[in-house]
């Protein structure tokens, strides 16, 4: 963030503090009213998307007359499980061998050696791009790898992914017959038994990809990409300019440009099995990176999103759903304020705390609590739809901590980094645990 933006932020905070000090009643009533209005709109929107997302995802089928060539980009840095991912693409995914191309972009010597070995054994299929001087972000690696891609379809695949056997066929069919320029598959977490964080992360992913993204696509709304399991027409990816190298949520930022270009992301009934962070520290780094990337996109696109030409291209509903994603880091922090005010109001009404909000906080301020419950339903329902075994009563406290403690911390950490630190990539370590070949085979 520029010094100018940081200055504006501190001026706004000072103005709010002054209003709270000199006009406490007006400030408190305004604060509660604004938060309640935001949560009401937010909740109704997500309720509609949820109802749509409960429908079965689009199954494009696997019948295709001419197989387009598919280029798989695998970005790797300090990833000892890279060989497994290459093997999965070579031998596990059912697609004509002469129509597969695997481009490994390696930022470390270990990855170079692994990829070079496979390139020597499969010179017609595997390509290695060894970067010596580079900007250390994933999107910069993807842009560099794009130069080696010759396929009509480009796939972004994280190194811990295990794709379904028929996923290439389904994605190609959706593009060739459905006319879609970008396709997102459902990401399924395979190591949910490693820790309670991995379990709740798996539930969150199930709710997001199976319910929320599916619902957004069904309703014709903006559907962001998910970082991996992304399938593009190479021509479309080149048309929108590829990836922004400095954005830490390159997937969501790219999806905005695709939407502005009048191409939406299709969500199909196919999966990549993925790996969740197991420990809080790893989770916090990853979520901070995502939130900061959304903040970067917010600062970038707010000056242009409301221009008439852009609104016409995106549609009013598409614009609103885009803003709903970009403002998510703010919403999770508002949880702290909403819960605090509501809790104080309840304890005050019971005579346990001094009368500070009497006549100021209206009864309808409890609305945020009801709509927060919608998120838990989405996660629970998503877990059921994705066959994730969960003792929901046992994990309700974990879900509450995950949503109302961990996420706000990640959001505040992301905001701090955006204010005071240059762009850098906090890499997530992948152990390769939990992705079961048998599960992937059976899908």
CSV table of C-alpha atoms in Angstrom, one decimal:
chain,number,residue,atom,x,y,z
A,1,UNK,CA,0.0,0.0,0.0
A,2,UNK,CA,1.3,3.5,-0.8
A,3,UNK,CA,2.1,6.0,1.9
A,4,UNK,CA,-0.8,8.1,0.7
A,5,UNK,CA,-3.3,5.2,1.3
A,6,UNK,CA,-1.7,4.5,4.7
A,7,UNK,CA,-2.2,8.2,5.6
A,8,UNK,CA,-5.8,8.1,4.5
A,9,UNK,CA,-6.4,5.1,6.7
A,10,UNK,CA,-4.9,6.7,9.8
A,11,UNK,CA,-6.9,9.9,9.2
A,12,UNK,CA,-10.1,7.9,8.9
A,13,UNK,CA,-9.3,5.9,12.1
A,14,UNK,CA,-8.7,9.2,14.0
A,15,UNK,CA,-12.0,10.6,12.7
A,16,UNK,CA,-13.9,7.6,13.9
A,17,UNK,CA,-12.2,7.7,17.3
A,18,UNK,CA,-13.1,11.4,17.7
A,19,UNK,CA,-16.8,10.7,16.8
A,20,UNK,CA,-16.9,7.9,19.3
A,21,UNK,CA,-15.4,10.1,22.0
A,22,UNK,CA,-17.5,13.2,21.4
A,23,UNK,CA,-20.8,11.6,20.2
A,24,UNK,CA,-20.8,8.2,21.8
A,25,UNK,CA,-24.6,7.6,21.5
A,26,UNK,CA,-24.8,8.6,17.8
A,27,UNK,CA,-21.6,6.7,17.0
A,28,UNK,CA,-22.8,3.5,18.7
A,29,UNK,CA,-26.2,3.6,17.0
A,30,UNK,CA,-24.7,4.3,13.6
A,31,UNK,CA,-22.1,1.6,14.1
A,32,UNK,CA,-24.7,-1.0,15.0
A,33,UNK,CA,-27.0,0.1,12.2
A,34,UNK,CA,-24.3,-0.1,9.5
A,35,UNK,CA,-23.1,-3.5,10.7
A,36,UNK,CA,-26.6,-4.9,10.9
A,37,UNK,CA,-27.4,-3.6,7.4
A,38,UNK,CA,-24.2,-5.2,6.0
A,39,UNK,CA,-24.9,-8.5,7.6
A,40,UNK,CA,-28.5,-8.5,6.5
A,41,UNK,CA,-27.6,-7.9,2.8
A,42,UNK,CA,-24.6,-10.3,3.1
A,43,UNK,CA,-26.8,-13.0,4.7
A,44,UNK,CA,-29.6,-12.8,2.2
A,45,UNK,CA,-27.1,-12.9,-0.7
A,46,UNK,CA,-25.4,-16.0,0.7
A,47,UNK,CA,-28.7,-17.7,1.5
A,48,UNK,CA,-29.8,-17.4,-2.2
A,49,UNK,CA,-26.4,-18.6,-3.4
A,50,UNK,CA,-26.6,-21.5,-1.0
A,51,UNK,CA,-30.0,-22.6,-2.2
A,52,UNK,CA,-28.7,-22.6,-5.7
A,53,UNK,CA,-25.5,-24.3,-4.8
A,54,UNK,CA,-27.2,-27.3,-3.3
A,55,UNK,CA,-28.1,-28.5,-6.8
A,56,UNK,CA,-25.8,-31.0,-8.4
A,57,UNK,CA,-22.8,-29.4,-10.1
A,58,UNK,CA,-22.7,-29.3,-13.9
A,59,UNK,CA,-21.5,-32.6,-15.4
A,60,UNK,CA,-20.3,-31.9,-18.9
A,61,UNK,CA,-19.6,-35.6,-19.6
A,62,UNK,CA,-16.5,-37.1,-21.2
A,63,UNK,CA,-17.6,-37.6,-24.8
A,64,UNK,CA,-15.4,-35.5,-27.0
A,65,UNK,CA,-14.7,-36.0,-30.7
A,66,UNK,CA,-11.3,-34.3,-31.0
A,67,UNK,CA,-9.0,-34.1,-28.0
A,68,UNK,CA,-7.4,-30.7,-27.6
A,69,UNK,CA,-3.9,-30.7,-26.3
A,70,UNK,CA,-3.6,-29.9,-22.6
A,71,UNK,CA,-0.6,-28.2,-21.0
A,72,UNK,CA,-0.3,-28.7,-17.3
A,73,UNK,CA,1.7,-26.1,-15.4
A,74,UNK,CA,3.1,-27.4,-12.0
A,75,UNK,CA,4.9,-24.6,-10.0
A,76,UNK,CA,7.3,-26.2,-7.6
A,77,UNK,CA,9.7,-24.8,-4.9
A,78,UNK,CA,11.1,-27.1,-2.3
A,79,UNK,CA,8.5,-29.8,-3.1
A,80,UNK,CA,9.9,-33.3,-2.6
A,81,UNK,CA,6.5,-34.8,-3.6
A,82,UNK,CA,6.8,-33.3,-7.1
A,83,UNK,CA,7.5,-36.7,-8.7
A,84,UNK,CA,4.1,-38.0,-7.5
A,85,UNK,CA,2.3,-35.1,-9.2
A,86,UNK,CA,4.1,-35.7,-12.5
A,87,UNK,CA,3.3,-39.4,-12.2
A,88,UNK,CA,-0.4,-38.6,-11.6
A,89,UNK,CA,-0.6,-36.5,-14.7
A,90,UNK,CA,1.4,-39.0,-16.9
A,91,UNK,CA,-0.2,-42.2,-15.8
A,92,UNK,CA,-3.2,-41.6,-13.6
A,93,UNK,CA,-5.3,-39.2,-15.6
A,94,UNK,CA,-7.2,-40.8,-18.5
A,95,UNK,CA,-6.3,-38.7,-21.6
A,96,UNK,CA,-4.4,-39.5,-24.8
A,97,UNK,CA,-0.7,-39.4,-24.0
A,98,UNK,CA,0.2,-37.4,-27.1
A,99,UNK,CA,-2.3,-34.7,-26.1
A,100,UNK,CA,-0.7,-34.2,-22.6
A,101,UNK,CA,2.1,-31.7,-21.9
A,102,UNK,CA,3.6,-31.1,-18.5
A,103,UNK,CA,5.5,-27.9,-17.8
A,104,UNK,CA,7.3,-27.9,-14.4
A,105,UNK,CA,8.6,-24.5,-13.3
A,106,UNK,CA,11.1,-25.1,-10.5
A,107,UNK,CA,12.6,-22.5,-8.3
A,108,UNK,CA,15.0,-24.9,-6.4
A,109,UNK,CA,17.6,-27.4,-7.3
A,110,UNK,CA,15.7,-30.3,-5.9
A,111,UNK,CA,12.7,-29.6,-8.0
A,112,UNK,CA,15.0,-29.2,-11.0
A,113,UNK,CA,16.6,-32.6,-10.5
A,114,UNK,CA,13.2,-34.3,-10.2
A,115,UNK,CA,11.7,-32.6,-13.2
A,116,UNK,CA,14.8,-33.2,-15.3
A,117,UNK,CA,14.7,-36.9,-14.6
A,118,UNK,CA,11.1,-37.1,-15.9
A,119,UNK,CA,12.0,-34.9,-18.8
A,120,UNK,CA,14.7,-37.2,-19.9
A,121,UNK,CA,12.4,-40.2,-19.6
A,122,UNK,CA,9.5,-38.4,-21.3
A,123,UNK,CA,11.1,-35.8,-23.6
A,124,UNK,CA,7.9,-35.4,-25.7
A,125,UNK,CA,5.7,-34.7,-22.7
A,126,UNK,CA,7.6,-33.2,-19.8
A,127,UNK,CA,9.3,-29.8,-20.0
A,128,UNK,CA,11.4,-28.2,-17.2
A,129,UNK,CA,11.8,-24.5,-16.7
A,130,UNK,CA,14.5,-23.9,-14.1
A,131,UNK,CA,14.4,-20.3,-12.9
A,132,UNK,CA,17.7,-18.8,-11.6
A,133,UNK,CA,16.7,-15.1,-11.3
A,134,UNK,CA,13.0,-14.6,-10.6
A,135,UNK,CA,10.4,-12.7,-8.7
A,136,UNK,CA,9.5,-15.2,-5.9
A,137,UNK,CA,5.7,-15.5,-6.3
A,138,UNK,CA,3.5,-18.2,-7.8
A,139,UNK,CA,1.9,-15.9,-10.5
A,140,UNK,CA,5.3,-14.9,-11.8
A,141,UNK,CA,6.2,-18.6,-12.2
A,142,UNK,CA,3.0,-19.3,-14.0
A,143,UNK,CA,3.6,-16.4,-16.4
A,144,UNK,CA,7.1,-17.7,-17.2
A,145,UNK,CA,5.8,-21.3,-17.7
A,146,UNK,CA,3.1,-20.0,-20.1
A,147,UNK,CA,5.9,-19.3,-22.6
A,148,UNK,CA,6.6,-23.0,-22.9
A,149,UNK,CA,2.9,-24.1,-23.2
A,150,UNK,CA,1.8,-25.3,-26.6
A,151,UNK,CA,-1.6,-26.8,-25.6
A,152,UNK,CA,-5.0,-25.3,-26.5
A,153,UNK,CA,-6.0,-25.7,-22.8
A,154,UNK,CA,-3.8,-24.7,-19.9
A,155,UNK,CA,-4.2,-26.3,-16.4
A,156,UNK,CA,-2.8,-24.9,-13.2
A,157,UNK,CA,-2.1,-27.7,-10.8
A,158,UNK,CA,-0.5,-27.4,-7.3
A,159,UNK,CA,2.1,-30.0,-6.5
A,160,UNK,CA,0.0,-31.7,-3.8
A,161,UNK,CA,-2.9,-32.3,-6.2
A,162,UNK,CA,-4.2,-35.7,-7.3
A,163,UNK,CA,-6.7,-35.1,-10.1
A,164,UNK,CA,-9.7,-37.4,-10.9
A,165,UNK,CA,-9.0,-39.9,-13.7
A,166,UNK,CA,-11.6,-38.2,-16.0
A,167,UNK,CA,-11.0,-34.6,-15.1
A,168,UNK,CA,-9.1,-33.6,-18.2
A,169,UNK,CA,-11.9,-35.1,-20.4
A,170,UNK,CA,-14.6,-33.3,-18.4
A,171,UNK,CA,-12.8,-29.9,-18.6
A,172,UNK,CA,-12.1,-30.3,-22.3
A,173,UNK,CA,-15.7,-31.3,-22.9
A,174,UNK,CA,-17.0,-28.3,-21.0
A,175,UNK,CA,-14.8,-26.0,-23.1
A,176,UNK,CA,-15.3,-27.6,-26.5
A,177,UNK,CA,-19.1,-28.2,-26.2
A,178,UNK,CA,-20.1,-25.7,-23.6
A,179,UNK,CA,-18.0,-22.8,-25.0
A,180,UNK,CA,-16.5,-21.9,-21.6
A,181,UNK,CA,-13.2,-20.2,-21.5
A,182,UNK,CA,-12.3,-21.0,-17.9
A,183,UNK,CA,-13.3,-24.0,-15.8
A,184,UNK,CA,-12.9,-24.6,-12.0
A,185,UNK,CA,-13.0,-28.1,-10.6
A,186,UNK,CA,-14.1,-28.8,-7.0
A,187,UNK,CA,-11.1,-29.0,-4.6
A,188,UNK,CA,-11.5,-31.9,-2.2
A,189,UNK,CA,-9.3,-32.0,1.0
A,190,UNK,CA,-7.9,-35.5,1.5
A,191,UNK,CA,-6.1,-35.2,4.9
A,192,UNK,CA,-9.0,-34.1,7.1
A,193,UNK,CA,-8.0,-36.6,9.8
A,194,UNK,CA,-4.6,-35.0,10.4
A,195,UNK,CA,-5.8,-32.3,12.8
A,196,UNK,CA,-8.9,-30.4,13.8
A,197,UNK,CA,-7.6,-27.5,11.7
A,198,UNK,CA,-7.4,-29.8,8.6
A,199,UNK,CA,-10.9,-31.1,9.4
A,200,UNK,CA,-12.5,-27.7,9.6
A,201,UNK,CA,-10.5,-26.5,6.6
A,202,UNK,CA,-11.8,-29.5,4.7
A,203,UNK,CA,-15.4,-28.6,5.7
A,204,UNK,CA,-14.8,-25.0,4.7
A,205,UNK,CA,-13.4,-26.0,1.3
A,206,UNK,CA,-16.4,-28.3,0.7
A,207,UNK,CA,-18.8,-25.5,1.6
A,208,UNK,CA,-16.9,-23.1,-0.7
A,209,UNK,CA,-16.3,-25.2,-3.8
A,210,UNK,CA,-19.3,-27.6,-3.7
A,211,UNK,CA,-21.9,-25.1,-2.5
A,212,UNK,CA,-20.9,-21.5,-2.8
A,213,UNK,CA,-19.0,-21.6,-6.1
A,214,UNK,CA,-21.5,-24.0,-7.6
A,215,UNK,CA,-24.3,-21.6,-6.5
A,216,UNK,CA,-22.5,-18.6,-7.9
A,217,UNK,CA,-22.0,-20.3,-11.3
A,218,UNK,CA,-25.6,-21.5,-11.4
A,219,UNK,CA,-26.9,-18.0,-10.8
A,220,UNK,CA,-24.6,-16.4,-13.4
A,221,UNK,CA,-22.6,-14.5,-10.7
A,222,UNK,CA,-18.9,-13.9,-10.4
A,223,UNK,CA,-17.2,-17.2,-9.5
A,224,UNK,CA,-13.6,-16.7,-8.5
A,225,UNK,CA,-10.9,-19.3,-9.2
A,226,UNK,CA,-9.4,-21.5,-6.5
A,227,UNK,CA,-5.7,-21.3,-7.1
A,228,UNK,CA,-5.5,-24.9,-8.5
A,229,UNK,CA,-7.7,-27.0,-10.6
A,230,UNK,CA,-8.0,-24.1,-13.0
A,231,UNK,CA,-8.5,-24.9,-16.7
A,232,UNK,CA,-8.3,-22.2,-19.3
A,233,UNK,CA,-8.4,-21.7,-23.0
A,234,UNK,CA,-4.8,-20.6,-23.6
A,235,UNK,CA,-6.1,-17.9,-26.0
A,236,UNK,CA,-8.4,-16.5,-23.3
A,237,UNK,CA,-5.5,-16.4,-20.7
A,238,UNK,CA,-3.4,-14.5,-23.2
A,239,UNK,CA,-6.2,-12.2,-24.1
A,240,UNK,CA,-6.6,-10.9,-20.5
A,241,UNK,CA,-2.8,-10.6,-20.0
A,242,UNK,CA,-1.9,-13.6,-17.9
A,243,UNK,CA,-1.3,-13.3,-14.2
A,244,UNK,CA,-0.4,-10.3,-12.2
A,245,UNK,CA,3.0,-11.2,-10.7
A,246,UNK,CA,2.7,-9.2,-7.5
A,247,UNK,CA,-0.8,-10.3,-6.5
A,248,UNK,CA,-0.9,-12.8,-3.6
A,249,UNK,CA,-4.3,-14.1,-4.6
A,250,UNK,CA,-3.5,-14.4,-8.3
A,251,UNK,CA,-6.5,-16.7,-9.0
A,252,UNK,CA,-9.2,-14.3,-7.7
A,253,UNK,CA,-7.5,-11.3,-9.4
A,254,UNK,CA,-7.4,-13.2,-12.8
A,255,UNK,CA,-11.1,-14.2,-12.4
A,256,UNK,CA,-12.1,-10.5,-12.1
A,257,UNK,CA,-10.4,-9.7,-15.4
A,258,UNK,CA,-12.0,-12.7,-17.0
A,259,UNK,CA,-15.4,-11.4,-15.8
A,260,UNK,CA,-14.7,-8.0,-17.2
A,261,UNK,CA,-13.9,-9.6,-20.5
A,262,UNK,CA,-17.4,-11.2,-20.3
A,263,UNK,CA,-16.1,-14.7,-19.5
A,264,UNK,CA,-17.3,-16.3,-16.4
A,265,UNK,CA,-15.7,-19.3,-14.6
A,266,UNK,CA,-17.7,-22.6,-15.0
A,267,UNK,CA,-17.8,-25.0,-12.0
A,268,UNK,CA,-17.9,-28.6,-13.0
A,269,UNK,CA,-18.5,-31.9,-11.2
A,270,UNK,CA,-14.9,-33.0,-11.2
A,271,UNK,CA,-12.2,-32.9,-8.5
A,272,UNK,CA,-8.6,-32.4,-7.5
A,273,UNK,CA,-7.8,-33.9,-4.1
A,274,UNK,CA,-5.8,-31.4,-2.1
A,275,UNK,CA,-4.0,-31.1,1.2
A,276,UNK,CA,-5.0,-28.8,4.0
A,277,UNK,CA,-2.5,-27.1,6.5
A,278,UNK,CA,-2.3,-29.2,9.6
A,279,UNK,CA,-0.9,-26.6,12.1
A,280,UNK,CA,-2.1,-23.1,13.0
A,281,UNK,CA,1.1,-21.4,11.9
A,282,UNK,CA,1.0,-22.9,8.4
A,283,UNK,CA,-2.7,-22.1,8.1
A,284,UNK,CA,-2.2,-18.5,9.3
A,285,UNK,CA,0.5,-17.8,6.7
A,286,UNK,CA,-1.6,-19.2,3.9
A,287,UNK,CA,-4.8,-17.4,4.9
A,288,UNK,CA,-2.9,-14.1,5.4
A,289,UNK,CA,-1.6,-14.4,1.8
A,290,UNK,CA,-5.1,-15.0,0.4
A,291,UNK,CA,-6.6,-12.1,2.4
A,292,UNK,CA,-3.8,-9.8,1.4
A,293,UNK,CA,-4.3,-10.7,-2.2
A,294,UNK,CA,-8.0,-9.9,-2.0
A,295,UNK,CA,-7.0,-6.5,-0.4
A,296,UNK,CA,-4.6,-5.9,-3.3
A,297,UNK,CA,-7.4,-6.6,-5.8
A,298,UNK,CA,-9.8,-4.3,-3.8
A,299,UNK,CA,-7.4,-1.3,-4.0
A,300,UNK,CA,-6.7,-2.1,-7.7
A,301,UNK,CA,-10.3,-2.5,-9.0
A,302,UNK,CA,-12.3,-0.1,-6.8
A,303,UNK,CA,-11.5,2.9,-9.0
A,304,UNK,CA,-12.8,1.1,-12.1
A,305,UNK,CA,-15.5,-1.3,-11.0
A,306,UNK,CA,-18.3,1.3,-11.0
A,307,UNK,CA,-17.5,2.8,-14.4
A,308,UNK,CA,-20.6,2.3,-16.6
A,309,UNK,CA,-18.7,0.3,-19.2
A,310,UNK,CA,-17.3,-2.1,-16.6
A,311,UNK,CA,-20.7,-2.5,-14.9
A,312,UNK,CA,-22.3,-3.3,-18.3
A,313,UNK,CA,-19.6,-6.0,-18.9
A,314,UNK,CA,-19.8,-7.6,-15.5
A,315,UNK,CA,-23.5,-7.0,-14.8
A,316,UNK,CA,-24.9,-5.6,-11.6
A,317,UNK,CA,-25.2,-9.0,-10.0
A,318,UNK,CA,-21.7,-9.9,-11.1
A,319,UNK,CA,-20.4,-6.6,-9.7
A,320,UNK,CA,-22.1,-7.2,-6.3
A,321,UNK,CA,-20.7,-10.8,-6.1
A,322,UNK,CA,-17.2,-9.5,-6.9
A,323,UNK,CA,-17.4,-6.9,-4.1
A,324,UNK,CA,-18.7,-9.6,-1.8
A,325,UNK,CA,-15.5,-11.6,-2.3
A,326,UNK,CA,-13.1,-8.6,-2.1
A,327,UNK,CA,-14.7,-7.3,1.2
A,328,UNK,CA,-14.6,-10.7,2.9
A,329,UNK,CA,-11.5,-9.8,5.0
A,330,UNK,CA,-13.4,-6.8,6.4
A,331,UNK,CA,-16.5,-8.9,7.1
A,332,UNK,CA,-14.6,-11.5,9.3
A,333,UNK,CA,-13.2,-8.6,11.3
A,334,UNK,CA,-16.6,-7.1,11.8
A,335,UNK,CA,-17.6,-10.4,13.5
A,336,UNK,CA,-15.6,-9.2,16.5
A,337,UNK,CA,-17.4,-5.9,16.7
A,338,UNK,CA,-20.8,-7.5,16.1
A,339,UNK,CA,-20.4,-10.2,18.7
A,340,UNK,CA,-19.0,-7.8,21.2
A,341,UNK,CA,-21.8,-5.3,20.9
A,342,UNK,CA,-24.5,-8.0,21.0
A,343,UNK,CA,-22.8,-9.7,24.0
A,344,UNK,CA,-22.6,-6.5,25.9
A,345,UNK,CA,-26.2,-5.7,25.1
A,346,UNK,CA,-27.3,-9.1,26.3
A,347,UNK,CA,-25.3,-8.9,29.6
A,348,UNK,CA,-26.5,-5.4,30.1
A,349,UNK,CA,-30.1,-6.5,29.7
A,350,UNK,CA,-29.5,-9.2,32.3
A,351,UNK,CA,-28.2,-6.6,34.8
A,352,UNK,CA,-24.7,-7.9,34.7
A,353,UNK,CA,-23.0,-4.9,33.1
A,354,UNK,CA,-23.5,-1.1,33.4
A,355,UNK,CA,-26.2,0.5,31.3
A,356,UNK,CA,-24.3,1.9,28.3
A,357,UNK,CA,-26.3,0.7,25.3
A,358,UNK,CA,-29.8,1.1,26.7
A,359,UNK,CA,-32.0,2.8,24.1
A,360,UNK,CA,-29.1,2.9,21.7
A,361,UNK,CA,-28.7,-0.7,20.5
A,362,UNK,CA,-31.9,-1.9,18.8
A,363,UNK,CA,-33.3,-5.4,19.2
A,364,UNK,CA,-32.6,-6.2,15.6
A,365,UNK,CA,-28.9,-6.0,16.2
A,366,UNK,CA,-29.0,-9.8,16.8
A,367,UNK,CA,-29.4,-10.3,13.0
A,368,UNK,CA,-25.6,-10.8,12.5
A,369,UNK,CA,-25.7,-13.8,14.9
A,370,UNK,CA,-28.4,-15.5,12.8
A,371,UNK,CA,-26.6,-15.0,9.5
A,372,UNK,CA,-23.3,-16.1,10.9
A,373,UNK,CA,-25.0,-19.4,11.6
A,374,UNK,CA,-25.6,-19.7,7.8
A,375,UNK,CA,-21.8,-20.2,7.3
A,376,UNK,CA,-21.8,-23.2,9.7
A,377,UNK,CA,-24.6,-24.7,7.8
A,378,UNK,CA,-22.8,-24.3,4.5
A,379,UNK,CA,-19.7,-26.0,5.9
A,380,UNK,CA,-21.7,-28.8,7.4
A,381,UNK,CA,-23.8,-29.3,4.3
A,382,UNK,CA,-20.7,-29.1,2.1
A,383,UNK,CA,-19.0,-31.8,4.2
A,384,UNK,CA,-21.9,-34.1,3.8
A,385,UNK,CA,-22.1,-33.6,0.0
A,386,UNK,CA,-18.3,-34.2,-0.3
A,387,UNK,CA,-18.4,-37.3,1.9
A,388,UNK,CA,-16.3,-35.8,4.7
A,389,UNK,CA,-17.0,-37.6,8.0
A,390,UNK,CA,-17.6,-35.1,10.8
A,391,UNK,CA,-19.0,-35.3,14.3
A,392,UNK,CA,-20.7,-32.0,14.0
A,393,UNK,CA,-21.5,-31.6,17.6
A,394,UNK,CA,-17.9,-32.2,18.5
A,395,UNK,CA,-16.6,-29.8,15.9
A,396,UNK,CA,-19.0,-26.9,16.4
A,397,UNK,CA,-16.6,-25.2,19.0
A,398,UNK,CA,-13.8,-25.7,16.5
A,399,UNK,CA,-15.8,-24.1,13.7
A,400,UNK,CA,-16.6,-21.1,16.0
A,401,UNK,CA,-12.9,-20.6,16.8
A,402,UNK,CA,-11.9,-21.0,13.1
A,403,UNK,CA,-14.5,-18.5,11.9
A,404,UNK,CA,-14.4,-15.9,14.7
A,405,UNK,CA,-10.8,-16.1,16.0
A,406,UNK,CA,-8.5,-17.5,13.4
A,407,UNK,CA,-10.0,-15.7,10.3
A,408,UNK,CA,-10.0,-12.2,11.9
A,409,UNK,CA,-6.4,-12.7,13.1
A,410,UNK,CA,-5.4,-13.6,9.5
A,411,UNK,CA,-7.3,-10.6,8.1
A,412,UNK,CA,-5.7,-8.2,10.6
A,413,UNK,CA,-2.3,-9.7,9.9
A,414,UNK,CA,-2.9,-9.3,6.1
A,415,UNK,CA,-3.9,-5.7,6.6
A,416,UNK,CA,-0.8,-5.0,8.7
A,417,UNK,CA,1.4,-6.5,5.9
A,418,UNK,CA,-0.4,-4.5,3.3
A,419,UNK,CA,0.3,-1.3,5.2
A,420,UNK,CA,3.9,-1.8,6.3
A,421,UNK,CA,5.5,-4.6,4.3
A,422,UNK,CA,6.5,-5.2,0.7
A,423,UNK,CA,4.9,-8.0,-1.3
A,424,UNK,CA,6.4,-11.4,-0.4
A,425,UNK,CA,5.2,-15.0,-0.7
A,426,UNK,CA,4.6,-17.0,2.5
A,427,UNK,CA,4.9,-20.5,1.1
A,428,UNK,CA,2.7,-23.3,2.4
A,429,UNK,CA,4.7,-26.5,3.1
A,430,UNK,CA,3.1,-29.6,1.6
A,431,UNK,CA,3.9,-33.0,3.2
A,432,UNK,CA,2.0,-35.1,0.7
A,433,UNK,CA,-0.1,-36.7,3.4
A,434,UNK,CA,-3.7,-37.7,3.2
A,435,UNK,CA,-4.4,-37.8,-0.5
A,436,UNK,CA,-5.5,-41.3,-1.1
A,437,UNK,CA,-4.9,-42.9,-4.5
A,438,UNK,CA,-7.7,-45.3,-3.9
A,439,UNK,CA,-10.1,-42.4,-3.3
A,440,UNK,CA,-9.0,-40.6,-6.4
A,441,UNK,CA,-9.3,-43.8,-8.5
A,442,UNK,CA,-12.8,-44.4,-7.3
A,443,UNK,CA,-14.1,-41.0,-8.2
